[in-house]
Amino acid sequence: MKRINTILTVIVMLLLVLLTAKAAWGAVVINEIMPNPNVVPNANGEYFELYNSGDKDVDINGWTIQSKSGTKTETHAISKVTGVIIPAGGYIVLCNDDDLSENGNFNCDYAYDKDINLVNTIDYLILLDTDGVEQYKVEYTSAFPFA
């Protein structure tokens, strides 16, 4: 009986460590979306911004971006040798085109190379972690307050 209690205690402790470690990462959220820029041709200036509310840096290298509109789904696997780090309490910008002369002259932290086109009328933007687990999903439309 004592051995079973010891094993159960160890399992519970391991689970708590794993859950606590995951919670310390914080939540990565999409906090700004530019699906319809008016300064440059539409797709060139598209971007979205991610915010890390946690107290630890989060590397989203290996995560997947999905855009869904109607029956159409576009995906992009985030891949950068040096990683794509969102600092604790910080922001990064992911864009369609990182060429300053084409995107409206703004610096972005990671370009998804036109694999994703943000629809101007209604769309879903989804972030999946390296295990394919949905970490954040947002739906937007062209109506207020999104417009």
CSV table of C-alpha atoms in Angstrom, one decimal:
chain,number,residue,atom,x,y,z
A,1,MET,CA,0.0,0.0,0.0
A,2,LYS,CA,2.9,2.3,0.9
A,3,ARG,CA,4.4,1.7,-2.5
A,4,ILE,CA,1.2,2.6,-4.3
A,5,ASN,CA,0.9,5.8,-2.4
A,6,THR,CA,4.5,6.7,-3.2
A,7,ILE,CA,3.9,6.0,-6.9
A,8,LEU,CA,0.7,8.1,-6.9
A,9,THR,CA,2.5,10.9,-5.1
A,10,VAL,CA,5.3,10.9,-7.7
A,11,ILE,CA,2.8,10.9,-10.6
A,12,VAL,CA,0.8,13.8,-9.1
A,13,MET,CA,4.0,15.8,-8.5
A,14,LEU,CA,5.1,15.2,-12.1
A,15,LEU,CA,1.7,16.3,-13.5
A,16,LEU,CA,1.9,19.4,-11.3
A,17,VAL,CA,5.3,20.3,-12.6
A,18,LEU,CA,4.3,19.8,-16.2
A,19,LEU,CA,1.1,21.9,-15.8
A,20,THR,CA,3.0,24.6,-13.9
A,21,ALA,CA,5.7,24.7,-16.6
A,22,LYS,CA,3.1,25.0,-19.4
A,23,ALA,CA,1.2,27.8,-17.4
A,24,ALA,CA,4.4,29.7,-16.9
A,25,TRP,CA,4.8,30.1,-20.7
A,26,GLY,CA,1.7,32.3,-20.7
A,27,ALA,CA,-0.7,32.8,-23.4
A,28,VAL,CA,0.2,33.9,-26.9
A,29,VAL,CA,-2.6,35.9,-28.4
A,30,ILE,CA,-3.3,37.7,-31.6
A,31,ASN,CA,-3.9,41.3,-30.6
A,32,GLU,CA,-3.8,43.2,-33.9
A,33,ILE,CA,-4.7,42.3,-37.5
A,34,MET,CA,-4.2,44.3,-40.6
A,35,PRO,CA,-6.1,42.4,-43.3
A,36,ASN,CA,-6.8,45.4,-45.6
A,37,PRO,CA,-4.1,48.0,-45.7
A,38,ASN,CA,-4.7,51.1,-47.9
A,39,VAL,CA,-1.1,52.4,-48.2
A,40,VAL,CA,0.2,49.5,-50.4
A,41,PRO,CA,-1.3,46.8,-52.6
A,42,ASN,CA,-3.5,44.6,-50.3
A,43,ALA,CA,-1.5,41.5,-49.7
A,44,ASN,CA,1.9,43.2,-49.4
A,45,GLY,CA,0.9,45.2,-46.3
A,46,GLU,CA,-1.0,42.5,-44.5
A,47,TYR,CA,0.2,41.6,-41.0
A,48,PHE,CA,-0.8,40.5,-37.5
A,49,GLU,CA,0.8,41.0,-34.2
A,50,LEU,CA,1.2,38.5,-31.4
A,51,TYR,CA,1.4,39.3,-27.7
A,52,ASN,CA,3.0,37.0,-25.0
A,53,SER,CA,1.2,37.6,-21.7
A,54,GLY,CA,3.5,35.2,-19.8
A,55,ASP,CA,6.6,35.7,-17.7
A,56,LYS,CA,8.7,33.5,-20.0
A,57,ASP,CA,9.9,33.9,-23.6
A,58,VAL,CA,8.0,31.8,-26.1
A,59,ASP,CA,9.6,30.4,-29.2
A,60,ILE,CA,6.9,29.8,-31.9
A,61,ASN,CA,9.3,28.2,-34.3
A,62,GLY,CA,7.5,25.1,-35.5
A,63,TRP,CA,4.1,26.5,-34.8
A,64,THR,CA,1.5,26.7,-37.7
A,65,ILE,CA,-0.6,29.6,-38.8
A,66,GLN,CA,-4.0,28.8,-40.3
A,67,SER,CA,-6.3,31.1,-42.1
A,68,LYS,CA,-9.8,29.9,-42.8
A,69,SER,CA,-12.4,31.6,-44.9
A,70,GLY,CA,-15.5,29.6,-46.0
A,71,THR,CA,-14.2,26.2,-47.2
A,72,LYS,CA,-10.7,27.5,-48.0
A,73,THR,CA,-7.9,26.9,-45.5
A,74,GLU,CA,-4.3,28.2,-45.9
A,75,THR,CA,-1.5,27.2,-43.7
A,76,HIS,CA,2.1,28.2,-43.0
A,77,ALA,CA,4.6,26.4,-40.8
A,78,ILE,CA,6.7,28.9,-38.9
A,79,SER,CA,10.3,28.0,-39.6
A,80,LYS,CA,13.4,30.0,-38.8
A,81,VAL,CA,16.8,28.6,-37.8
A,82,THR,CA,17.3,31.2,-35.1
A,83,GLY,CA,13.8,30.7,-33.7
A,84,VAL,CA,10.9,33.1,-33.5
A,85,ILE,CA,10.9,34.4,-30.0
A,86,ILE,CA,8.1,36.4,-28.4
A,87,PRO,CA,9.7,37.9,-25.3
A,88,ALA,CA,7.8,37.7,-22.0
A,89,GLY,CA,5.3,40.5,-21.9
A,90,GLY,CA,6.4,41.4,-25.5
A,91,TYR,CA,5.1,41.6,-29.0
A,92,ILE,CA,6.2,40.4,-32.5
A,93,VAL,CA,4.8,41.2,-35.9
A,94,LEU,CA,4.2,38.5,-38.5
A,95,CYS,CA,3.8,39.8,-42.0
A,96,ASN,CA,3.0,38.7,-45.6
A,97,ASP,CA,5.9,40.6,-47.1
A,98,ASP,CA,9.0,41.8,-45.2
A,99,ASP,CA,10.3,44.0,-48.1
A,100,LEU,CA,10.2,47.5,-46.7
A,101,SER,CA,9.7,49.0,-50.2
A,102,GLU,CA,6.6,46.8,-50.8
A,103,ASN,CA,4.9,46.5,-47.4
A,104,GLY,CA,4.4,50.1,-46.4
A,105,ASN,CA,7.8,50.6,-44.8
A,106,PHE,CA,7.4,48.7,-41.6
A,107,ASN,CA,9.7,46.1,-40.0
A,108,CYS,CA,8.3,42.7,-39.2
A,109,ASP,CA,9.8,40.0,-37.1
A,110,TYR,CA,8.8,37.1,-39.3
A,111,ALA,CA,7.4,36.9,-42.9
A,112,TYR,CA,5.0,34.1,-43.8
A,113,ASP,CA,5.9,34.6,-47.5
A,114,LYS,CA,2.4,35.0,-48.9
A,115,ASP,CA,1.3,31.5,-47.8
A,116,ILE,CA,-1.5,33.2,-45.9
A,117,ASN,CA,-3.8,35.8,-47.4
A,118,LEU,CA,-6.0,37.6,-44.9
A,119,VAL,CA,-9.5,37.9,-46.4
A,120,ASN,CA,-10.9,41.4,-46.0
A,121,THR,CA,-14.5,40.5,-45.3
A,122,ILE,CA,-14.6,37.5,-42.8
A,123,ASP,CA,-11.8,35.2,-41.8
A,124,TYR,CA,-10.4,33.1,-39.0
A,125,LEU,CA,-6.8,33.3,-37.9
A,126,ILE,CA,-5.6,30.3,-35.9
A,127,LEU,CA,-2.3,29.5,-34.1
A,128,LEU,CA,-1.3,25.9,-33.6
A,129,ASP,CA,1.6,24.9,-31.4
A,130,THR,CA,4.3,22.3,-32.4
A,131,ASP,CA,1.9,19.5,-31.2
A,132,GLY,CA,-0.9,20.8,-33.4
A,133,VAL,CA,-2.9,22.1,-30.4
A,134,GLU,CA,-4.9,25.2,-31.0
A,135,GLN,CA,-3.3,28.0,-28.9
A,136,TYR,CA,-5.4,30.9,-30.2
A,137,LYS,CA,-8.2,31.6,-32.6
A,138,VAL,CA,-9.8,34.8,-33.7
A,139,GLU,CA,-12.6,35.6,-36.2
A,140,TYR,CA,-12.8,39.0,-37.7
A,141,THR,CA,-15.1,40.7,-40.2
A,142,SER,CA,-15.2,43.9,-42.1
A,143,ALA,CA,-17.8,45.3,-39.8
A,144,PHE,CA,-17.2,47.5,-36.8
A,145,PRO,CA,-15.3,47.1,-34.5
A,146,PHE,CA,-12.9,45.3,-36.8
A,147,ALA,CA,-13.1,47.6,-39.7
